[in-house]
Amino acid sequence: MPAFLEVQNLVKSFGSNTVVKGVNFAFDKGEFISLLGPSGCGKTTILRMIAGFERPTSGAIRVDGDDITHLKPNQRKLGMVFQAYALFPNMTVGENIAFGLKIAGMPADQRRARVDEMLKLIGLPGFEKRYPYEMSGGQQQRVALARAIAPKPRLLLLDEPLSALDAKIRVSLREEIRAIQRDLGITTVFVTHDQEEAMSISDRIVVMNAGNIEQLGAAHDIYNRPATRFVATFVGQLNTLPAGLLPGATGERAIRPELISLAPRPETDLTLTGTIADLHFLGSVQRLRVDVGGTLLNIDTFNNQTKPLQRGDTVTLHLAQKDLLTLGA
Amino acid sequence: MKSQKFWAWLVFALGAAYFIIPLAATFEFSLRMRRGEYSFDAYASVFSDPQFAASFTYSVIVGLFTIVVGILVVVPAVYFVRLRMPWLRPFMEFVTLLPLVIPALVLVYGYIRLYGSSSLIPFTGSVFGTNILLTCAYVTLAMPYMYRAVDNGMRTIDIGTLTEAAQIMGANQLQIIGKIILPNILVAILSGAFLTFAIVIGEFTIASLLNRPAFGPYLVGIGTNRAYEPAALAIISFIITWGAMGMINVLGRFAPRTSARTD
Ligand SMILES: Nc1ncnc2c1ncn2[C@@H]1O[C@H](COP(=O)(O)OP(=O)(O)O)[C@@H](O)[C@H]1O
Ligand SMILES: [Mg+2]
């Protein structure tokens, strides 16, 4: 099956500053893709090139076999959701959602039916007469989503759509976006700098740094088999074990906090001894900071301890050789 | 605290008196046409003068054209400069201030030289051409106000993102300006329009030098020939001007409301 969204050798320079340095990826129809990376790494620039708001310096973008690289944004049949909602303040919710349908020349009765359908989909039935300023940020962003998908675009593009929202709504809305996306089977590109957000909703993640792709894969692969030092440290928490800390290890190794335990497990074959320097009780998880010969290691353990741990306690850490990561460049 | 308030009120009262006393005196004088008692005779005399209606209508029509041309010039200019050429903004600010710095007299003499009946484009050769020239001159005079009103209106909305949101849904440039930008800055445009109107209604120099039968020259003509009518006219034009200003205030309540929320 040919790829549905294909980006080839995409380069973008602003003057002498090259911010996207030859990016390639290909995704299937219906996939939920995240572009993940620190601020300024070029995620938005890539998304804006797909949307047509920036002209690529070189490279090609294809959607469903069509080369759209040089089309104007209004010819591409895409949908986009912006960080700042960008609802039209002079229009009601219903008029906002109907905007793209009206531009496309859909008759009024069909438009009304589609608006109703969209409002049900985003869980805001009966809101069509409201104005944006009468709604909460989360509601506005849901309307922006409905507005983007109402004309049945070929791709849905989202640029940090949750960043302007409070933490609680951020989590519930991202689940809602994912559920709607799955329902409609719409191919989606989601830009975020939040690795937890990317891992929780994506089929595949493009991890970027300084204009390059560092790794492309499912959340599970990226977390457990990071391809580069950057990915290992940017995605999730990581402990670095300097050479010499582990018996027999020649170079530096790294390990995730949840793969170190206080009790032996069937697969563990290494032990370290240290003292608890700090501990945080987070409910279901307890986060310990253990001093092993001057190196501080973060350890996440489930809350199943029979006797409470104390700062200063001496503990034995159990880990498995196979869980150790060797960080490359 | 008390004495501070007292001084504030005193300053306010002095400032208000500066405006109100001459106005009240003018009003009082305008009522004294009939000997021995107050009456609105001066106003009746003004309204019954066919010249009044003719010159006022003329100025209203020129004012409406000035507003339409001003909007057609200023709105797209401000929009594209803000969107595509933001580095041009200081230059725009400067250019749109020029009409406040250059006396209207200089402007109109320049026009007569450039567009006189012996020039290549003899606008002043016909009545219609002169009317066009007058309208253009008024668009220029009103430019500082119209530009600032529209620029302020566009500052309050994120025209860049709104434009992109409309574009990705298939809208073209005309649809974006007509359906998104204009409705969102309508209040700002109207306030610019009322200011323009107030300027056009009272303007004398250009209308008189181009020899057009506008309201400004009519006012001045009456002022030199009659006793009580000028006072009545002053009050009438004051009411018109302040009516226009008042409308701006009323309209401000309908400005688009920000919806930036995080909840
Ligand atoms: N229009 C522009 N002109 C010049 N530089 C830009 C422009 N847009 C983005 N950049 C630069 O490109 C880099 C990448 O930006 P961006 O794609 O917005 O990053 P991200 O979305 O990953 O945070 C940044 O260094 C930014 O300053
Ligand atoms: Mg960005």
XYZ file of C-alpha atoms and ligand atoms in Angstrom:
620
model
C 0.000 0.000 0.000
C 1.498 3.392 -0.937
C 1.917 5.910 1.868
C -0.929 8.376 2.448
C 1.212 11.230 3.750
C 4.718 11.371 2.391
C 7.382 13.969 3.099
C 10.593 13.756 1.086
C 13.907 15.535 1.777
C 12.048 18.486 3.205
C 14.322 21.458 3.862
C 13.417 24.914 5.116
C 15.775 27.832 5.578
C 14.948 31.290 6.857
C 17.753 33.324 5.331
C 20.956 31.555 6.309
C 19.253 29.708 9.162
C 18.256 26.178 8.153
C 15.600 25.029 10.586
C 14.406 21.840 8.832
C 17.319 19.831 7.497
C 16.119 17.197 5.080
C 13.233 15.402 6.760
C 11.697 12.194 5.376
C 8.680 10.281 6.570
C 5.757 8.301 5.187
C 2.546 7.411 7.007
C -0.502 5.317 6.299
C -4.097 6.430 6.063
C -5.722 6.774 9.475
C -2.506 7.003 11.474
C -2.123 9.384 14.396
C 1.371 10.846 14.148
C 3.078 13.152 16.617
C 5.966 15.460 15.869
C 7.767 15.621 19.201
C 10.761 17.701 20.132
C 11.983 20.629 22.201
C 10.864 24.155 21.436
C 12.511 25.562 18.304
C 13.386 22.205 16.708
C 11.268 22.872 13.614
C 7.999 21.009 14.354
C 5.727 23.942 13.620
C 7.702 24.775 10.491
C 7.132 21.243 9.138
C 3.432 21.411 9.947
C 3.144 24.827 8.302
C 4.841 23.495 5.191
C 2.322 20.635 5.055
C -0.470 23.212 5.481
C 1.034 25.469 2.814
C 1.751 28.484 5.036
C 5.505 28.160 4.501
C 7.148 27.376 1.178
C 9.736 24.583 1.468
C 13.254 25.522 0.418
C 13.408 22.088 -1.200
C 11.720 18.711 -0.973
C 8.265 17.361 -1.678
C 5.029 16.736 0.221
C 2.467 14.235 -1.090
C -0.997 13.460 0.248
C -2.820 10.434 -1.116
C -0.506 10.384 -4.127
C -0.995 14.104 -5.013
C 2.034 16.344 -4.929
C 0.770 19.304 -2.877
C 4.181 20.945 -2.368
C 3.296 24.020 -4.425
C -0.439 24.288 -3.832
C -1.894 27.246 -1.945
C -3.259 26.452 1.534
C -6.846 26.937 0.340
C -6.394 24.308 -2.387
C -5.087 21.520 -0.154
C -8.279 20.294 1.539
C -6.678 20.005 4.966
C -7.964 20.839 8.428
C -5.966 22.615 11.109
C -6.317 23.362 14.817
C -4.212 26.137 16.323
C -2.818 26.606 19.810
C -4.832 29.801 20.345
C -8.128 28.230 19.105
C -8.477 30.937 16.409
C -12.267 30.766 16.304
C -13.795 33.642 14.351
C -14.979 36.031 17.107
C -17.745 37.544 14.973
C -19.406 34.184 14.334
C -21.412 31.839 16.513
C -20.250 28.292 17.160
C -22.584 27.036 14.438
C -21.296 29.601 11.921
C -17.706 28.755 12.797
C -18.268 25.051 12.159
C -20.216 25.780 8.972
C -17.546 28.130 7.600
C -15.590 25.588 5.584
C -18.809 23.939 4.389
C -20.147 27.280 3.169
C -16.894 28.047 1.335
C -17.155 24.625 -0.300
C -20.678 25.491 -1.458
C -22.663 22.983 0.593
C -26.422 23.770 0.612
C -27.820 25.263 3.820
C -29.889 22.259 4.966
C -26.960 19.859 4.585
C -24.757 22.360 6.402
C -27.164 22.471 9.314
C -27.242 18.700 9.535
C -23.441 18.492 9.438
C -23.089 21.162 12.151
C -25.483 19.219 14.381
C -23.557 16.027 13.767
C -20.254 17.760 14.631
C -21.664 19.305 17.824
C -22.798 15.869 18.970
C -19.395 14.425 18.136
C -17.575 16.967 20.337
C -20.136 16.664 23.117
C -21.546 20.182 22.793
C -25.030 19.658 21.332
C -27.207 22.773 21.449
C -24.238 25.174 21.546
C -24.575 26.454 17.968
C -25.958 29.874 18.974
C -23.167 30.629 21.458
C -20.300 32.991 20.708
C -16.695 31.934 21.340
C -16.218 34.412 24.211
C -19.090 32.727 26.064
C -17.245 29.393 26.217
C -14.360 27.943 28.209
C -11.001 27.345 26.551
C -11.596 23.596 26.373
C -14.992 24.087 24.751
C -13.549 26.568 22.268
C -10.811 24.158 21.283
C -13.374 21.402 20.756
C -15.313 23.754 18.473
C -12.068 24.497 16.617
C -11.627 20.738 16.166
C -15.191 20.399 14.868
C -14.633 23.308 12.505
C -11.480 21.665 11.155
C -13.005 18.229 10.554
C -16.481 19.291 9.367
C -15.428 19.618 5.687
C -13.896 16.085 5.822
C -10.289 17.149 5.206
C -7.686 14.684 3.923
C -5.391 15.445 6.861
C -5.942 16.937 10.280
C -3.066 19.105 11.510
C -2.820 20.165 15.156
C -0.149 22.556 16.418
C 0.169 22.243 20.204
C -3.628 22.407 20.506
C -3.591 21.736 24.249
C -0.763 24.017 25.341
C -3.006 26.957 26.189
C -5.206 24.836 28.470
C -5.046 23.920 32.139
C -3.430 20.582 32.995
C -6.650 18.737 33.798
C -8.450 19.695 30.597
C -5.283 18.994 28.655
C -5.456 15.325 29.605
C -9.188 14.839 29.064
C -9.204 16.713 25.757
C -6.291 14.770 24.339
C -8.172 11.549 24.988
C -11.237 13.037 23.348
C -9.237 14.120 20.286
C -7.786 10.624 19.990
C -11.212 8.979 20.306
C -12.731 11.222 17.633
C -9.745 10.674 15.351
C -10.062 6.921 15.715
C -13.798 7.115 15.095
C -13.403 9.032 11.847
C -10.191 7.310 10.775
C -8.714 10.659 9.810
C -4.949 10.831 9.258
C -3.627 13.246 11.861
C -0.366 15.094 12.483
C -0.075 16.386 16.032
C 2.721 18.730 17.099
C 3.774 18.774 20.741
C 6.797 19.335 22.940
C 5.259 17.187 25.690
C 6.611 13.639 25.505
C 3.913 12.217 27.762
C 1.239 13.716 25.522
C 2.880 12.299 22.404
C 3.339 8.823 23.891
C -0.185 8.608 25.244
C -2.052 9.254 21.986
C 0.156 8.492 18.980
C 0.367 5.500 16.683
C 3.815 6.665 15.751
C 6.059 9.457 16.952
C 8.638 11.481 15.043
C 11.210 12.624 17.591
C 12.996 15.724 16.331
C 15.975 17.739 17.404
C 17.471 20.823 15.739
C 15.743 20.282 12.412
C 16.512 16.556 12.110
C 14.559 13.401 12.850
C 16.242 11.544 15.692
C 13.909 8.565 15.694
C 10.590 7.529 14.199
C 8.549 4.760 15.740
C 5.797 3.666 18.084
C 5.887 5.015 21.644
C 6.927 1.619 22.947
C 9.980 1.417 20.655
C 11.052 4.962 21.297
C 10.840 4.548 25.043
C 12.427 1.124 25.283
C 14.877 1.283 22.402
C 15.899 4.924 22.010
C 18.077 5.288 18.916
C 20.142 8.195 20.142
C 21.286 9.786 23.364
C 18.954 12.700 22.630
C 15.892 10.452 22.371
C 16.834 8.517 25.483
C 17.111 11.673 27.555
C 14.265 13.661 25.983
C 11.657 10.893 26.132
C 10.994 9.776 29.675
C 13.226 9.842 32.721
C 16.652 8.234 32.599
C 19.449 7.407 35.035
C 22.998 7.501 33.768
C 25.384 5.034 35.332
C 28.976 6.183 34.868
C 31.610 3.643 33.826
C 32.855 1.839 36.882
C 29.623 2.008 38.855
C 28.539 -1.377 37.579
C 30.887 -4.315 38.005
C 32.229 -5.366 34.624
C 30.753 -2.525 32.572
C 33.329 -0.788 30.393
C 31.467 2.381 29.421
C 28.572 4.523 30.526
C 25.155 2.868 30.726
C 21.646 4.161 31.339
C 18.433 2.755 32.808
C 14.827 3.861 33.260
C 13.742 4.581 36.871
C 11.007 1.913 36.865
C 13.453 -0.846 35.868
C 15.327 -0.605 39.155
C 13.633 -2.392 42.039
C 14.245 -2.788 45.740
C 13.543 -6.515 45.651
C 14.990 -9.124 43.310
C 12.924 -10.120 40.290
C 13.382 -13.258 38.193
C 15.264 -11.341 35.479
C 17.502 -9.212 37.717
C 21.149 -10.143 37.677
C 22.896 -7.045 39.041
C 22.815 -5.363 42.439
C 23.951 -1.998 43.766
C 23.898 -0.678 47.315
C 23.079 2.897 48.263
C 21.343 5.151 50.760
C 18.040 6.941 50.259
C 18.776 10.651 49.737
C 15.230 11.740 49.112
C 11.787 10.240 48.665
C 8.494 11.453 47.241
C 5.232 9.691 47.804
C 3.103 10.191 44.677
C 0.225 7.898 45.587
C 0.394 4.804 43.430
C 4.082 5.367 42.815
C 6.925 6.143 45.178
C 9.870 8.022 43.710
C 13.189 7.481 45.460
C 16.471 9.218 44.944
C 19.272 6.855 45.954
C 22.907 7.798 46.421
C 25.135 5.035 45.032
C 28.752 5.968 45.593
C 28.095 9.630 44.818
C 25.785 8.992 41.828
C 22.144 9.864 42.394
C 19.693 7.419 40.816
C 15.956 7.959 40.435
C 13.879 4.900 41.188
C 10.138 4.445 40.763
C 8.557 1.706 42.814
C 4.910 0.799 43.183
C 3.335 1.573 46.479
C 3.458 -1.953 47.918
C 5.983 -1.534 50.696
C 4.980 -3.104 53.982
C 7.265 -0.939 56.056
C 7.633 2.733 55.115
C 11.043 3.775 53.801
C 12.970 6.576 55.454
C 15.579 8.982 54.258
C 19.020 7.609 55.150
C 17.945 3.942 54.880
C 20.427 1.665 53.180
C 18.839 -0.207 50.281
C 19.880 -2.827 47.772
C 18.945 -2.069 44.174
C 18.180 -4.865 41.732
C 18.508 -4.426 37.992
C 18.796 -6.554 34.887
C 21.682 -6.485 32.425
C 19.189 -6.610 29.533
C 17.492 -3.371 30.653
C 20.687 -1.342 30.423
C 20.882 1.128 27.551
C 24.138 2.024 25.886
C 23.852 5.615 24.798
C 25.356 6.402 21.422
C 26.129 9.829 20.086
C -7.752 62.322 50.728
C -10.597 64.867 50.913
C -8.444 67.801 49.802
C -6.942 65.773 46.963
C -10.423 65.113 45.691
C -11.249 68.781 46.001
C -8.322 69.831 43.814
C -9.134 67.188 41.252
C -12.682 68.463 41.025
C -11.492 72.055 40.806
C -9.208 71.288 37.856
C -12.012 69.388 36.209
C -14.435 72.277 36.760
C -11.986 74.807 35.313
C -11.423 72.634 32.250
C -15.142 72.111 31.783
C -15.812 75.837 32.200
C -13.305 76.578 29.464
C -15.530 74.682 27.047
C -18.936 75.248 28.513
C -18.973 79.018 29.133
C -18.378 80.075 25.494
C -20.792 77.395 24.369
C -23.455 78.551 26.809
C -22.878 82.177 25.810
C -23.196 81.289 22.129
C -26.368 79.374 22.831
C -27.813 82.218 24.851
C -26.959 84.690 22.092
C -28.538 82.455 19.436
C -31.859 82.704 21.298
C -31.979 86.527 21.302
C -33.053 87.248 17.717
C -36.524 88.400 18.803
C -36.187 91.558 20.782
C -36.963 91.311 24.522
C -37.545 87.529 24.765
C -35.809 84.213 24.056
C -36.881 82.396 20.915
C -35.703 79.873 18.348
C -36.181 82.372 15.533
C -32.519 82.205 14.536
C -32.807 78.419 14.176
C -36.015 78.769 12.159
C -34.257 81.254 9.914
C -31.313 78.847 9.432
C -33.504 75.886 8.624
C -35.666 77.852 6.215
C -32.640 78.966 4.189
C -32.492 76.682 1.109
C -28.716 77.222 1.038
C -28.452 75.517 4.394
C -30.136 72.326 3.213
C -28.258 72.349 -0.114
C -24.778 72.838 1.369
C -25.435 70.440 4.213
C -26.663 67.733 1.827
C -23.673 68.324 -0.408
C -21.263 67.881 2.493
C -23.058 64.775 3.753
C -22.772 63.166 0.313
C -19.091 64.096 -0.010
C -18.611 62.773 3.532
C -20.172 59.410 2.651
C -17.985 59.040 -0.446
C -14.947 60.034 1.593
C -15.751 57.312 4.123
C -16.244 54.626 1.467
C -13.047 55.525 -0.412
C -11.151 55.818 2.886
C -12.253 52.331 3.981
C -11.423 50.801 0.582
C -7.927 52.305 0.734
C -7.097 51.904 4.405
C -8.479 48.463 5.350
C -6.615 46.386 2.716
C -3.474 48.503 3.208
C -3.410 48.028 6.978
C -4.286 44.331 6.612
C -1.521 43.488 4.153
C 1.082 45.581 5.931
C 0.304 43.898 9.247
C 0.216 40.442 7.676
C 2.997 40.479 5.101
C 5.147 43.582 5.534
C 5.257 44.453 9.220
C 8.557 46.251 8.696
C 6.618 48.883 6.724
C 4.527 49.890 9.739
C 6.734 52.741 11.035
C 6.735 54.185 7.519
C 2.934 53.909 7.345
C 2.619 55.620 10.726
C 4.730 58.480 9.444
C 2.980 58.864 6.095
C -0.483 58.836 7.642
C 0.567 61.597 10.034
C 1.630 63.934 7.226
C -1.865 65.427 6.692
C -1.724 66.706 10.276
C 1.620 68.373 9.639
C 1.081 69.798 6.159
C -1.471 72.650 6.138
C -4.579 72.006 4.050
C -3.740 75.179 2.154
C -0.505 73.657 0.861
C -2.360 70.510 -0.142
C -5.021 72.370 -2.082
C -2.533 74.665 -3.874
C -0.619 71.563 -4.851
C -3.843 70.075 -6.201
C -4.673 73.207 -8.198
C -1.183 73.209 -9.739
C -1.258 69.491 -10.488
C -4.844 69.139 -11.644
C -5.598 72.680 -12.889
C -7.429 73.186 -16.178
C -4.139 73.679 -18.042
C -2.487 70.549 -16.622
C -2.284 67.037 -18.092
C -5.068 65.732 -15.836
C -7.436 68.703 -15.540
C -9.627 67.529 -12.679
C -10.643 71.081 -11.810
C -11.869 71.645 -15.371
C -15.281 70.124 -14.601
C -17.632 70.134 -11.642
C -17.532 66.347 -11.446
C -13.736 66.311 -11.562
C -13.565 68.918 -8.812
C -15.941 66.880 -6.659
C -13.635 63.872 -7.085
C -10.659 66.022 -6.174
C -12.442 67.323 -3.076
C -13.280 63.770 -2.002
C -9.653 62.701 -2.492
C -8.472 65.677 -0.463
C -10.850 64.711 2.346
C -9.684 61.096 2.250
C -6.188 62.457 2.796
C -7.291 64.798 5.593
C -9.113 61.970 7.375
C -6.265 59.488 6.819
C -4.574 59.982 10.224
C -7.828 59.140 11.990
C -9.022 56.370 9.704
C -5.614 54.677 9.709
C -5.337 54.719 13.479
C -8.890 53.527 14.007
C -8.448 50.583 11.623
C -4.963 49.767 12.901
C -6.278 49.678 16.487
C -9.134 47.454 15.386
C -6.745 44.969 13.813
C -4.500 45.009 16.857
C -7.283 43.514 18.972
C -7.686 40.414 16.776
C -4.989 37.947 15.737
C -5.327 38.594 12.014
C -2.446 36.244 11.149
C -3.963 33.133 12.739
C -7.530 34.006 11.744
C -6.357 34.418 8.159
C -4.626 31.050 8.237
C -7.619 29.363 9.864
C -9.844 30.677 7.065
C -7.312 29.857 4.330
C -6.915 26.227 5.312
C -10.697 25.863 5.089
C -10.559 27.002 1.485
C -11.294 30.737 1.762
C -9.652 33.153 -0.684
C -8.248 36.589 0.120
C -11.493 38.419 -0.725
C -13.591 36.078 1.426
C -11.146 36.478 4.297
C -11.266 40.280 4.235
C -15.032 40.358 3.670
C -16.171 37.642 6.065
C -13.536 37.616 8.782
C -11.502 40.822 8.918
C -14.152 43.465 8.120
C -16.843 42.160 10.512
C -14.315 41.925 13.314
C -13.083 45.496 12.932
C -16.455 46.988 12.018
C -16.673 48.986 15.218
C -13.205 50.427 14.673
C -14.090 51.270 11.074
C -17.297 53.004 12.152
C -15.463 55.102 14.694
C -13.031 56.137 11.937
C -16.041 56.868 9.747
C -17.675 59.180 12.286
C -14.427 61.083 12.778
C -14.135 61.435 8.998
C -17.706 62.690 8.867
C -17.066 65.278 11.572
C -14.006 66.555 9.689
C -15.755 66.781 6.329
C -18.823 68.593 7.673
C -16.791 71.468 9.123
C -13.973 71.751 6.548
C -13.597 75.201 4.989
C -10.207 75.778 3.323
C -10.217 73.146 0.610
C -13.914 73.371 -0.219
C -13.716 77.128 -0.535
C -10.537 77.176 -2.657
C -11.990 74.520 -4.951
C -15.153 76.640 -4.975
C -17.536 73.831 -3.977
C -20.888 74.611 -2.277
C -20.021 72.758 0.944
C -21.279 73.325 4.475
C -18.006 74.848 5.744
C -17.934 77.776 3.288
C -21.663 78.291 3.877
C -21.046 78.609 7.619
C -18.333 81.171 7.041
C -20.467 83.117 4.571
C -23.339 83.345 7.039
C -20.933 84.341 9.776
C -19.838 87.433 7.879
C -23.334 88.547 6.788
C -25.707 87.862 9.667
C -25.864 88.462 13.404
C -27.803 85.683 15.194
C -27.800 82.867 12.650
C -24.053 82.131 12.993
C -24.537 81.423 16.685
C -27.412 79.090 15.916
C -25.309 77.378 13.226
C -22.394 76.991 15.596
C -24.676 75.197 18.044
C -26.109 73.009 15.279
C -22.710 71.961 13.942
C -21.540 71.390 17.490
C -24.449 69.006 18.039
C -23.709 67.183 14.750
C -20.017 66.776 15.564
C -20.616 65.640 19.110
C -23.366 63.340 17.924
C -20.802 61.659 15.681
C -18.332 61.395 18.587
C -21.043 60.021 20.873
C -21.794 57.306 18.330
C -18.175 56.158 18.557
C -18.603 55.675 22.298
C -21.858 53.790 21.916
C -20.328 51.520 19.269
C -17.370 50.681 21.482
C -19.688 48.407 23.466
C -20.167 46.171 20.441
C -16.460 45.578 19.816
C -15.476 41.897 19.484
C -14.762 40.300 22.808
C -11.609 38.379 23.515
C -12.144 34.697 24.156
C -8.664 33.675 25.336
C -9.341 31.286 28.212
C -7.396 28.378 29.629
C -10.149 26.452 31.391
N 9.087 33.053 9.849
C 10.273 32.767 10.407
N 11.355 33.531 10.147
C 12.548 33.245 10.705
N 12.782 32.221 11.540
C 11.743 31.421 11.843
C 10.442 31.656 11.293
N 9.605 30.686 11.775
C 10.359 29.901 12.570
N 11.641 30.331 12.614
C 12.728 29.713 13.360
O 12.748 28.349 13.038
C 13.068 27.576 14.177
C 12.039 26.491 14.349
O 10.822 27.074 14.690
P 9.505 26.229 14.926
O 9.265 25.352 13.747
O 8.425 27.193 15.277
O 9.884 25.357 16.179
P 8.962 24.462 17.129
O 7.569 24.508 16.611
O 9.565 23.118 17.075
O 9.084 25.051 18.492
C 13.161 28.517 15.352
O 14.510 28.768 15.628
C 12.482 29.756 14.856
O 13.073 30.896 15.431
Mg 5.839 25.273 17.557
